[in-house]
Coordinates of C-alpha atoms in Angstrom, one line a residue:
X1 CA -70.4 -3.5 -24.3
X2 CA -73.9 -5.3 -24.3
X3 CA -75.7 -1.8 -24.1
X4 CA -74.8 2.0 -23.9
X5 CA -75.0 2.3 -20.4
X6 CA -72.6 -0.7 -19.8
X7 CA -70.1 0.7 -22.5
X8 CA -70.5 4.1 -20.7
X9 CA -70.0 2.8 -17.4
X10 CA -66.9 0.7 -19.0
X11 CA -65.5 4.1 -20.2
X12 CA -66.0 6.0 -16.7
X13 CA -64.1 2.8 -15.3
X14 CA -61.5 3.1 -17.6
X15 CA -60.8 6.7 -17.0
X16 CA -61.4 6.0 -13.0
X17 CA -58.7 3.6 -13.3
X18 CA -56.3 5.4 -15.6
X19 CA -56.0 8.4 -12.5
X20 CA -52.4 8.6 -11.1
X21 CA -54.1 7.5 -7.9
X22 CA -55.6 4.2 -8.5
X23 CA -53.2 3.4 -11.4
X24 CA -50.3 3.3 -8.9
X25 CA -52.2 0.9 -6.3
X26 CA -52.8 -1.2 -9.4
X27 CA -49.3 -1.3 -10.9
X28 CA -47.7 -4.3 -8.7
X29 CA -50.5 -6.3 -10.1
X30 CA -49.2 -9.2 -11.5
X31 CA -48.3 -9.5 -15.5
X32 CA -50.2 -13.2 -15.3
X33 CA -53.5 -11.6 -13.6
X34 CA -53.6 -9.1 -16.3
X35 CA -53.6 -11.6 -18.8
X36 CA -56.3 -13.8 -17.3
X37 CA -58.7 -10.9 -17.6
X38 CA -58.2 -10.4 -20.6
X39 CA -58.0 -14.2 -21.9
X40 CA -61.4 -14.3 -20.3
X41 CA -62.6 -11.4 -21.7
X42 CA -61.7 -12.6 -25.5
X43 CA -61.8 -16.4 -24.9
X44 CA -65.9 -16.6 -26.4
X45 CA -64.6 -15.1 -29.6
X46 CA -61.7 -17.0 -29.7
X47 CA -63.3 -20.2 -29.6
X48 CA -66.6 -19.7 -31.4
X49 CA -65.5 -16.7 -33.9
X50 CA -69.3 -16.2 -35.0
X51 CA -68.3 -13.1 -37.5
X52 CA -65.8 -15.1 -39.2
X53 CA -67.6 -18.5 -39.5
X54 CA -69.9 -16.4 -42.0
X55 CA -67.3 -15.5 -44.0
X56 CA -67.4 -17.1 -47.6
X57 CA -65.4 -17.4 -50.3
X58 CA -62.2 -15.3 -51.3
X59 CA -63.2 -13.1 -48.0
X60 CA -63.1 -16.5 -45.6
X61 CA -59.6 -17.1 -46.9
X62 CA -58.1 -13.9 -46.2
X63 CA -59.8 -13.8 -42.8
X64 CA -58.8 -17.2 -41.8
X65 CA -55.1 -16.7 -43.2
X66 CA -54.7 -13.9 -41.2
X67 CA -55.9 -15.1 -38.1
X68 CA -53.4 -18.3 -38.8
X69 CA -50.3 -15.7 -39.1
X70 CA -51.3 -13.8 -36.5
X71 CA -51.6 -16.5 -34.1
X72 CA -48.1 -18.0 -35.3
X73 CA -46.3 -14.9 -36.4
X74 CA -47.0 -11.9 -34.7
X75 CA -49.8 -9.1 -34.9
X76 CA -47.9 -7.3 -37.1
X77 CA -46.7 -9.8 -39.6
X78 CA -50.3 -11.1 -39.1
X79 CA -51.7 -8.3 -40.6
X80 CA -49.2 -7.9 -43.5
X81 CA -49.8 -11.4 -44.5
X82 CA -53.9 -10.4 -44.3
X83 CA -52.9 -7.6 -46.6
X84 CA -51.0 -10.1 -49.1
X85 CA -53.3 -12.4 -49.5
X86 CA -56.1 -9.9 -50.1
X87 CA -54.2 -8.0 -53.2
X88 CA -53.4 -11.3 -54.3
X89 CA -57.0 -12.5 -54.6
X90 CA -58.4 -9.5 -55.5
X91 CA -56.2 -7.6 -57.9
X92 CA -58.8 -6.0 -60.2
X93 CA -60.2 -4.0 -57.1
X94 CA -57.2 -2.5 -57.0
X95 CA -57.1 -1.6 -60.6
X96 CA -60.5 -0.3 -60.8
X97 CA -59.6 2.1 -57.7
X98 CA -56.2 3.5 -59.6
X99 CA -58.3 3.9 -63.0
X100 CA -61.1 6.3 -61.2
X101 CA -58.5 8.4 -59.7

């Protein structure tokens, strides 16, 4: 949401939407539809991934990795490879942490 108010009115949607009501006139709606709401929703991101293009360094490469495995694997293996990569490059964070406990 671009403001408060347009993330509130989102919400109130949502939970408009989500009634037993209005969620049974929109349950024959087609899988592909669904999917072309959302696509446009994301698509901006997708293609111009501001947040990630100002990445550097060690955090760039676990960003970009995951987004690879993700996009190949599955969210979930996605994700574990994000995780891998980011002990791998930064092992002494995670010794520091174990030492203060």
């Amino acid at each position: 949401a671009s403001s408060p108010l347009a993330g509130l009115v989102a919400g109130a949607a949502t939970l408009a939407l989500a009634a037993p009501g209005p969620s049974a006139l929109l349950a024959p709606t087609p899988k592909a539809v669904l999917a072309a709401v959302v696509l446009a929703a994301v698509l901006p991101s997708v293609l111009h991934p501001k947040d990630m293009l100002r990445l550097g360094g060690r955090a760039s490469l676990v960003a970009w990795s995951t987004t690879a495995a993700t996009a190949l694997l599955d969210p979930t293996k996605g994700f574990l490879v994000g995780v891998a990569v980011h002990v791998v490059l930064h092992p002494k964070r995670l010794v520091t942490r174990q030492k203060l406990e």
